[in-house]
Amino acid sequence: MSGQAARLRRDLGTVQSYAALLGILIGAGIFRVTTEIGALTGPSVILAYILLTIPVLATSVGYCVFLSTPLGTEPGGEYLHISRTFGGYRVAFVGAWLKAISYLGALAYLANAQADYIIQISGGFFDAARHRLPLALGGLVFFYLVHLVGVRWFGRIQVAMCALLGLALVVLVVPGLTAIRPSNYRPFFTHGASGFFAALPPLFFAYAGFESLAQTAGEVKDSRRRLPGIFLKGILGTAAIFILMSVVAFGVLPMERLQASNAPMAEVASVYLPAGAALFVNLGAIMALATSLNATLLVPSRLGIMLSEDGLAPRWLGHVSPATGTPILGLTLTLAIAALLLISGQMTLALTIAVFALILLYFLHSFALLVLPQRNPALFQSITAGIPLSVQRIAAIVSMITIGGLILLQVHADVLTLSRSSFLQRVSEHSLTSLELAIFWGALGLLMYRPGRRRQA
């Protein structure tokens, strides 16, 4: 590494890396989105999780390959991989810009969801109307301070919270498997094939974010050797957890009760666990959201380091403090924007494009893997991951086909929405489509790219 990126400290090991990956995945997706999306397709969410594991695993192969090259020592993730493969910056910059926007929206959403669970577990001590915003902002500030101290403390706290989360999952799942009522699985597809396919893009939110582990490459010891294996094993473990939790959730409670609850997993646990154990599951939900919040906060500032290194963002954005080894200014800007989204209540402007922006980025990343041998032979020759070329190509093609299908499903859903309501109506209802917002934010990113290119020149 060179420049400001060289000031990052390699204080994260294998355990901390697993905690970062599992933490960002086992968050809002399984504890909130699963039952919300259940309204579209019912218990067949279980099947959807199984099917979505395939494109996620196929897409992760590209990250394993690129992280085993010299690029695996720097925190640029797919921005670095795509730009170095094609020898250009525009597409990679717009992709990184959309990713940063979506992560800022996710930060606000996670902080808000965590506040909801804290209110639920408080037993009336906190009031939703008065305390949700202060609790959400407090969560953001707490993890911001953790990151300021140094990435070592990020790792330690992430591991501790993941340990609590793991215990809560065992308490929830193991006895829950004995409390399942098969009749709750009927009908399995509540709205037929159309509902099932409509549920796939938003349900992908549970898996989206797995690639954020690549942003820790500048702070993981021996990152080229460790991170590829952590990607594959961590995703498989997470998929197993998702499937088991959804089996229990839909098997224990009917869909109507799941949808009516603000804390659905706690509601599930209350059916077969004593009060104290059910309370512990709710604490686990808070830990799931907290670990996801902690890991998500890391990503935009690390992207900022590499964009500033390439001259596409102001130098101050990538400044890394010599005292703490952290990008203090980048973290502060991340906190400020996420807090502004929370206070203004406009988090949907960033969150709505989260899944759409990330699946576009996954598609581009898999395409970069497919053409890497031709576009950058030197980088291709530096791969150390023991993944045969045939497997790399098959994974890239499977990823592009399945991710491309998700993109088409999302575009189709957005086009239907566009045909049913006016622009002013969608604005007034805060329901702009992901397609509209992706076009808007993408155009803004291109406008920001121009001065960056002039600085680079």
Coordinates of C-alpha atoms in Angstrom, one line a residue:
M1 CA 0.0 0.0 0.0
S2 CA 1.0 3.6 -0.5
G3 CA -0.2 7.0 0.5
Q4 CA -2.8 7.4 3.2
A5 CA -3.9 3.8 2.9
A6 CA -0.5 2.7 4.2
R7 CA -1.4 4.4 7.6
L8 CA -4.2 1.9 8.2
R9 CA -3.3 -0.6 10.9
R10 CA -3.5 -4.4 10.3
D11 CA -5.1 -5.2 13.6
L12 CA -7.9 -7.5 12.4
G13 CA -7.4 -11.3 12.5
T14 CA -9.5 -14.2 11.3
V15 CA -12.0 -14.2 14.1
Q16 CA -12.6 -10.4 13.7
S17 CA -13.0 -10.8 10.0
Y18 CA -15.6 -13.5 10.4
A19 CA -17.4 -11.3 13.0
A20 CA -17.4 -8.4 10.5
L21 CA -18.9 -10.6 7.7
L22 CA -21.5 -12.4 9.9
G23 CA -22.4 -9.1 11.7
I24 CA -23.2 -7.2 8.5
L25 CA -25.3 -10.1 7.1
I26 CA -27.2 -11.3 10.2
G27 CA -28.8 -7.9 10.8
A28 CA -31.9 -6.2 9.5
G29 CA -32.3 -8.8 6.8
I30 CA -33.3 -11.8 9.0
F31 CA -34.8 -9.9 11.9
R32 CA -36.9 -7.4 10.0
V33 CA -37.0 -7.9 6.2
T34 CA -37.8 -11.6 6.3
T35 CA -41.3 -11.1 7.8
E36 CA -42.0 -7.9 5.9
I37 CA -41.3 -9.6 2.5
G38 CA -43.4 -12.6 3.7
A39 CA -46.4 -10.5 2.9
L40 CA -45.5 -11.0 -0.8
T41 CA -45.0 -14.7 -0.9
G42 CA -45.5 -16.2 2.6
P43 CA -43.5 -19.2 3.9
S44 CA -41.9 -19.6 0.5
V45 CA -39.4 -17.0 1.8
I46 CA -37.6 -20.2 3.0
L47 CA -37.1 -21.4 -0.6
A48 CA -36.2 -17.9 -1.7
Y49 CA -33.3 -17.9 0.8
I50 CA -32.0 -21.2 -0.6
L51 CA -32.2 -20.0 -4.2
L52 CA -30.5 -16.6 -3.4
T53 CA -27.6 -18.4 -1.8
I54 CA -26.5 -19.6 -5.3
P55 CA -25.9 -16.1 -6.9
V56 CA -24.3 -14.9 -3.7
L57 CA -21.8 -17.7 -3.6
A58 CA -21.1 -17.4 -7.3
T59 CA -20.6 -13.6 -6.9
S60 CA -18.3 -14.1 -3.9
V61 CA -15.9 -16.2 -6.1
G62 CA -14.9 -12.9 -7.8
Y63 CA -14.0 -11.3 -4.5
C64 CA -12.0 -14.3 -3.5
V65 CA -10.0 -14.2 -6.7
F66 CA -9.3 -10.4 -6.7
L67 CA -8.5 -10.4 -2.9
S68 CA -5.8 -13.1 -3.6
T69 CA -4.0 -10.6 -5.9
P70 CA -1.9 -7.6 -4.7
L71 CA -5.2 -5.7 -4.8
G72 CA -6.2 -7.7 -1.7
T73 CA -3.9 -5.6 0.5
E74 CA -5.9 -2.4 -0.1
P75 CA -9.4 -1.3 1.1
G76 CA -10.9 -0.4 -2.3
G77 CA -13.0 -3.5 -2.8
E78 CA -14.9 -3.7 -6.2
Y79 CA -14.0 -0.1 -7.1
L80 CA -10.3 -1.1 -7.1
H81 CA -11.0 -4.5 -8.8
I82 CA -13.1 -3.0 -11.6
S83 CA -11.0 0.1 -12.3
R84 CA -7.7 -1.9 -12.4
T85 CA -9.2 -4.6 -14.6
F86 CA -10.5 -2.2 -17.3
G87 CA -7.8 0.5 -16.8
G88 CA -10.5 3.2 -16.4
Y89 CA -12.3 4.9 -13.6
R90 CA -15.7 6.2 -14.7
V91 CA -17.8 3.1 -14.3
A92 CA -16.0 2.1 -11.1
F93 CA -16.4 5.5 -9.7
V94 CA -20.2 5.6 -10.3
G95 CA -20.5 2.2 -8.8
A96 CA -18.6 3.2 -5.7
W97 CA -20.6 6.4 -5.5
L98 CA -23.9 4.4 -5.6
K99 CA -22.6 2.0 -3.1
A100 CA -21.6 4.8 -0.7
I101 CA -25.1 6.3 -1.0
S102 CA -26.8 3.0 -0.3
Y103 CA -24.6 2.3 2.7
L104 CA -25.5 5.7 4.1
G105 CA -29.2 4.9 3.8
A106 CA -28.6 1.4 5.3
L107 CA -26.8 3.1 8.3
A108 CA -29.9 5.2 9.0
Y109 CA -32.2 2.3 8.5
L110 CA -30.2 0.0 10.9
A111 CA -30.0 2.7 13.5
N112 CA -33.7 3.2 13.3
A113 CA -34.4 -0.5 13.5
Q114 CA -32.1 -0.9 16.4
A115 CA -33.9 1.8 18.3
D116 CA -37.3 0.0 17.6
Y117 CA -35.9 -3.2 19.2
I118 CA -34.5 -1.3 22.2
I119 CA -38.0 0.3 22.7
Q120 CA -39.6 -3.1 22.5
I121 CA -37.2 -4.7 25.0
S122 CA -37.5 -1.7 27.5
G123 CA -41.0 -2.8 28.6
G124 CA -42.5 0.7 28.3
F125 CA -39.5 2.6 29.7
F126 CA -38.9 4.2 26.2
D127 CA -41.7 5.7 24.1
A128 CA -41.5 5.3 20.4
A129 CA -42.7 8.8 19.5
R130 CA -40.3 10.5 21.8
H131 CA -37.3 8.2 22.1
R132 CA -36.8 6.5 18.7
L133 CA -34.8 9.3 17.1
P134 CA -32.5 10.0 20.2
L135 CA -31.9 6.2 20.5
A136 CA -31.1 5.9 16.8
L137 CA -28.7 8.9 16.8
G138 CA -27.1 7.6 20.0
G139 CA -26.4 4.2 18.3
L140 CA -24.7 6.0 15.4
V141 CA -22.6 8.2 17.7
F142 CA -21.5 5.2 19.9
F143 CA -20.1 3.2 17.0
Y144 CA -18.6 6.3 15.5
L145 CA -16.6 6.8 18.7
V146 CA -15.6 3.1 18.6
H147 CA -14.2 3.5 15.1
L148 CA -12.4 6.7 16.0
V149 CA -10.4 4.9 18.7
G150 CA -9.1 2.4 16.2
V151 CA -10.0 -0.6 14.1
R152 CA -8.7 -2.9 16.9
W153 CA -11.6 -1.8 19.1
F154 CA -14.0 -2.2 16.2
G155 CA -12.9 -5.8 15.9
R156 CA -13.1 -6.5 19.7
I157 CA -16.5 -5.1 20.1
Q158 CA -17.7 -6.8 16.9
V159 CA -16.6 -10.2 18.2
A160 CA -18.2 -9.7 21.6
M161 CA -21.5 -8.7 20.1
C162 CA -21.4 -11.6 17.6
A163 CA -20.8 -14.0 20.6
L164 CA -24.0 -12.7 22.2
L165 CA -25.8 -12.9 18.9
G166 CA -24.7 -16.5 18.4
L167 CA -26.0 -17.6 21.8
A168 CA -29.3 -15.9 21.1
L169 CA -29.6 -17.7 17.7
V170 CA -29.1 -21.0 19.4
V171 CA -31.7 -20.2 22.0
L172 CA -34.1 -19.2 19.3
V173 CA -33.6 -21.9 16.7
V174 CA -32.9 -25.2 18.6
P175 CA -36.1 -25.3 20.7
G176 CA -38.0 -23.5 17.9
L177 CA -37.6 -26.5 15.6
T178 CA -39.7 -28.5 18.1
A179 CA -42.5 -25.9 18.2
I180 CA -43.2 -25.9 14.5
R181 CA -46.8 -26.4 13.3
P182 CA -46.8 -27.7 9.7
S183 CA -50.2 -26.1 9.0
N184 CA -48.5 -22.6 9.3
Y185 CA -46.6 -23.4 6.0
R186 CA -49.8 -23.6 4.1
P187 CA -50.3 -22.1 1.6
F188 CA -46.5 -22.1 0.9
F189 CA -46.9 -19.6 -2.0
T190 CA -49.5 -17.1 -0.8
H191 CA -49.5 -15.0 -4.0
G192 CA -48.3 -17.5 -6.6
A193 CA -45.3 -17.3 -8.8
S194 CA -45.6 -13.5 -9.3
G195 CA -45.4 -12.9 -5.6
F196 CA -42.5 -15.2 -5.2
F197 CA -40.4 -13.6 -7.9
A198 CA -41.4 -10.1 -6.7
A199 CA -40.0 -11.0 -3.3
L200 CA -36.6 -12.0 -4.5
P201 CA -35.0 -8.5 -5.1
P202 CA -36.0 -7.0 -1.7
L203 CA -35.2 -10.2 0.1
F204 CA -31.7 -10.0 -1.4
F205 CA -31.3 -7.2 1.1
A206 CA -30.5 -9.9 3.7
Y207 CA -27.4 -11.0 1.7
A208 CA -26.5 -7.6 0.3
G209 CA -23.4 -6.2 2.0
F210 CA -21.4 -9.4 2.1
E211 CA -18.8 -7.7 -0.1
S212 CA -18.1 -5.1 2.6
L213 CA -15.5 -7.5 4.0
A214 CA -13.3 -6.5 1.0
Q215 CA -13.1 -3.0 2.5
T216 CA -11.2 -4.4 5.5
A217 CA -8.4 -5.7 3.3
G218 CA -6.1 -2.8 4.3
E219 CA -6.6 -3.7 8.0
V220 CA -6.5 -7.5 8.1
K221 CA -3.3 -9.4 8.8
D222 CA -2.2 -11.5 5.8
S223 CA -5.4 -10.4 4.0
R224 CA -4.5 -12.1 0.7
R225 CA -4.4 -15.5 2.3
R226 CA -7.2 -15.1 4.9
L227 CA -10.0 -13.2 3.3
P228 CA -10.9 -15.5 0.3
G229 CA -11.6 -18.5 2.6
I230 CA -13.6 -16.3 5.0
F231 CA -15.8 -15.1 2.2
L232 CA -16.9 -18.6 1.2
K233 CA -17.2 -20.2 4.6
G234 CA -18.9 -17.1 6.1
I235 CA -21.5 -16.9 3.4
L236 CA -22.4 -20.6 3.7
G237 CA -22.7 -20.4 7.4
T238 CA -24.9 -17.3 7.1
A239 CA -27.2 -19.0 4.5
A240 CA -27.7 -21.9 6.9
I241 CA -28.7 -19.5 9.7
F242 CA -31.1 -17.6 7.4
I243 CA -32.8 -20.8 6.3
L244 CA -33.1 -22.2 9.9
M245 CA -34.5 -18.9 11.3
S246 CA -37.1 -18.6 8.5
V247 CA -38.1 -22.2 9.0
V248 CA -38.7 -21.5 12.7
A249 CA -40.4 -18.1 12.2
F250 CA -42.9 -19.2 9.6
G251 CA -43.4 -22.6 11.2
V252 CA -44.2 -21.3 14.7
L253 CA -46.4 -18.3 14.0
P254 CA -49.0 -17.7 11.2
M255 CA -48.2 -15.0 8.7
E256 CA -50.8 -12.6 10.2
R257 CA -49.1 -12.4 13.6
L258 CA -45.6 -12.1 12.1
Q259 CA -46.6 -9.1 10.0
A260 CA -48.4 -7.4 12.9
S261 CA -45.4 -7.5 15.2
N262 CA -42.7 -4.8 15.4
A263 CA -40.2 -7.4 16.7
P264 CA -41.3 -10.6 14.9
M265 CA -38.5 -12.9 16.1
A266 CA -39.1 -11.9 19.7
E267 CA -42.8 -12.7 19.1
V268 CA -41.8 -16.1 17.8
A269 CA -39.6 -16.9 20.8
S270 CA -42.3 -15.9 23.2
V271 CA -44.4 -18.8 22.0
Y272 CA -42.1 -21.6 23.2
L273 CA -39.6 -19.9 25.6
P274 CA -40.0 -18.6 29.1
A275 CA -40.0 -14.8 29.5
G276 CA -36.3 -14.5 30.3
A277 CA -35.2 -16.5 27.3
A278 CA -37.5 -14.7 25.0
L279 CA -36.0 -11.4 26.3
F280 CA -32.6 -12.8 25.5
V281 CA -33.7 -13.4 21.9
N282 CA -34.7 -9.8 21.7
L283 CA -31.3 -8.8 23.0
G284 CA -29.9 -11.0 20.2
A285 CA -31.9 -9.0 17.7
I286 CA -30.3 -5.8 19.0
M287 CA -26.9 -7.4 18.7
A288 CA -27.6 -8.4 15.1
L289 CA -28.5 -4.9 14.2
A290 CA -25.6 -3.4 16.2
T291 CA -23.0 -5.7 14.5
S292 CA -24.4 -4.8 11.2
L293 CA -24.4 -1.1 12.1
N294 CA -20.8 -1.3 13.3
A295 CA -19.6 -3.0 10.1
T296 CA -21.6 -0.8 7.8
L297 CA -20.1 2.4 9.3
L298 CA -16.6 1.2 8.2
V299 CA -17.3 1.0 4.4
P300 CA -17.9 4.6 3.1
S301 CA -14.8 6.0 4.7
R302 CA -12.6 3.2 3.3
L303 CA -14.0 3.8 -0.2
G304 CA -13.1 7.5 0.4
I305 CA -9.5 6.6 1.0
M306 CA -9.1 4.9 -2.4
L307 CA -11.0 7.5 -4.3
S308 CA -8.8 10.2 -2.8
E309 CA -5.7 8.1 -3.6
D310 CA -6.8 8.0 -7.2
G311 CA -7.5 11.8 -7.2
L312 CA -11.2 11.3 -7.7
A313 CA -12.2 12.8 -4.3
P314 CA -10.7 15.6 -2.2
R315 CA -7.5 14.6 -0.4
W316 CA -8.9 15.4 3.0
L317 CA -11.6 12.7 2.6
G318 CA -8.9 10.0 2.6
H319 CA -6.8 11.4 5.4
V320 CA -5.8 8.7 7.9
S321 CA -4.9 9.8 11.4
P322 CA -1.3 8.7 12.3
A323 CA -2.4 8.5 16.0
T324 CA -5.3 6.1 15.6
G325 CA -4.9 4.6 12.1
T326 CA -8.4 5.6 11.2
P327 CA -9.9 7.9 8.5
I328 CA -11.4 10.4 11.0
L329 CA -12.7 12.9 8.5
G330 CA -14.3 10.3 6.4
L331 CA -15.9 8.7 9.4
T332 CA -17.2 12.1 10.6
L333 CA -18.7 12.8 7.2
T334 CA -20.4 9.4 7.2
L335 CA -21.9 10.0 10.6
A336 CA -23.1 13.5 9.6
I337 CA -24.9 12.3 6.5
A338 CA -26.5 9.3 8.2
A339 CA -27.7 11.5 11.0
L340 CA -29.1 14.0 8.6
L341 CA -31.1 11.2 6.9
L342 CA -32.5 10.1 10.2
I343 CA -33.4 13.6 11.4
S344 CA -35.0 14.6 8.1
G345 CA -36.8 11.4 7.8
Q346 CA -35.6 11.1 4.2
M347 CA -33.6 7.8 4.5
T348 CA -35.6 6.3 1.7
L349 CA -33.9 8.6 -0.8
A350 CA -30.7 6.6 -0.1
L351 CA -32.0 3.3 1.2
T352 CA -34.4 2.5 -1.7
I353 CA -31.5 2.1 -4.2
A354 CA -29.5 0.0 -1.8
V355 CA -30.3 -3.4 -3.3
F356 CA -30.5 -2.1 -6.9
A357 CA -27.1 -0.4 -6.6
L358 CA -25.4 -3.3 -5.1
I359 CA -26.7 -5.9 -7.5
L360 CA -25.6 -3.7 -10.4
L361 CA -22.1 -3.5 -8.8
Y362 CA -22.1 -7.3 -8.3
F363 CA -22.9 -7.8 -12.0
L364 CA -20.1 -5.5 -13.0
H365 CA -17.7 -7.2 -10.6
S366 CA -18.5 -10.7 -12.0
F367 CA -18.0 -9.3 -15.6
A368 CA -14.6 -8.0 -14.5
L369 CA -13.7 -11.5 -13.3
L370 CA -14.8 -13.0 -16.6
V371 CA -12.7 -10.7 -18.7
L372 CA -9.7 -10.3 -16.3
P373 CA -7.4 -12.7 -18.2
Q374 CA -7.8 -10.6 -21.4
R375 CA -8.1 -7.1 -20.0
N376 CA -5.3 -7.3 -17.4
P377 CA -3.0 -10.4 -17.9
A378 CA -0.5 -9.2 -15.3
L379 CA -3.1 -8.9 -12.6
F380 CA -4.5 -12.3 -13.6
Q381 CA -1.1 -13.9 -13.3
S382 CA -0.8 -12.7 -9.7
I383 CA -3.8 -14.7 -8.5
T384 CA -2.9 -17.0 -5.6
A385 CA -6.4 -18.4 -4.8
G386 CA -6.6 -22.1 -5.6
I387 CA -9.7 -21.7 -7.7
P388 CA -9.4 -23.3 -11.2
L389 CA -10.0 -20.9 -14.1
S390 CA -13.0 -23.0 -15.3
V391 CA -14.6 -22.6 -11.9
Q392 CA -13.9 -18.8 -12.0
R393 CA -15.6 -18.5 -15.4
I394 CA -18.6 -20.7 -14.4
A395 CA -19.1 -18.7 -11.2
A396 CA -18.9 -15.4 -13.1
I397 CA -21.5 -16.5 -15.7
V398 CA -23.8 -17.9 -13.1
S399 CA -23.5 -14.7 -11.1
M400 CA -24.2 -12.5 -14.2
I401 CA -27.2 -14.6 -15.2
T402 CA -28.8 -14.7 -11.8
I403 CA -27.9 -11.2 -10.7
G404 CA -29.1 -10.0 -14.2
G405 CA -32.4 -11.7 -13.5
L406 CA -32.7 -9.9 -10.2
I407 CA -32.0 -6.6 -12.0
L408 CA -34.7 -7.3 -14.6
L409 CA -37.2 -8.2 -11.8
Q410 CA -36.5 -5.0 -10.0
V411 CA -36.8 -2.9 -13.2
H412 CA -40.1 -4.7 -14.1
A413 CA -41.5 -3.9 -10.6
D414 CA -40.4 -0.3 -10.9
V415 CA -41.9 0.1 -14.4
L416 CA -45.2 -1.1 -13.1
T417 CA -45.1 1.4 -10.3
L418 CA -44.2 4.2 -12.8
S419 CA -47.3 3.3 -14.8
R420 CA -49.6 3.3 -11.9
S421 CA -48.7 6.6 -10.2
S422 CA -47.5 10.1 -11.1
F423 CA -44.1 11.5 -10.2
L424 CA -45.6 14.1 -7.9
Q425 CA -47.6 11.4 -6.2
R426 CA -44.5 9.3 -5.6
V427 CA -42.6 12.3 -4.3
S428 CA -45.4 13.2 -1.9
E429 CA -45.6 9.6 -0.6
H430 CA -41.8 9.2 -0.4
S431 CA -42.1 6.2 -2.7
L432 CA -39.8 7.0 -5.6
T433 CA -38.6 3.8 -7.3
S434 CA -35.1 2.4 -7.1
L435 CA -34.8 3.0 -10.8
E436 CA -35.6 6.7 -10.6
L437 CA -33.2 7.1 -7.6
A438 CA -30.4 5.1 -9.3
I439 CA -30.7 7.3 -12.4
F440 CA -30.7 10.5 -10.2
W441 CA -27.8 9.5 -8.0
G442 CA -25.9 8.0 -10.9
A443 CA -26.2 11.3 -12.9
L444 CA -25.0 13.2 -9.8
G445 CA -22.1 10.8 -9.5
L446 CA -21.1 11.6 -13.1
L447 CA -21.2 15.3 -12.4
M448 CA -18.9 14.7 -9.4
Y449 CA -16.6 12.5 -11.5
R450 CA -15.7 15.4 -13.8
P451 CA -13.9 17.6 -11.3
G452 CA -12.3 14.5 -9.9
R453 CA -10.8 13.7 -13.3
R454 CA -9.5 17.2 -13.6
R455 CA -7.8 16.8 -10.2
Q456 CA -6.5 13.5 -11.3
A457 CA -5.1 15.0 -14.5

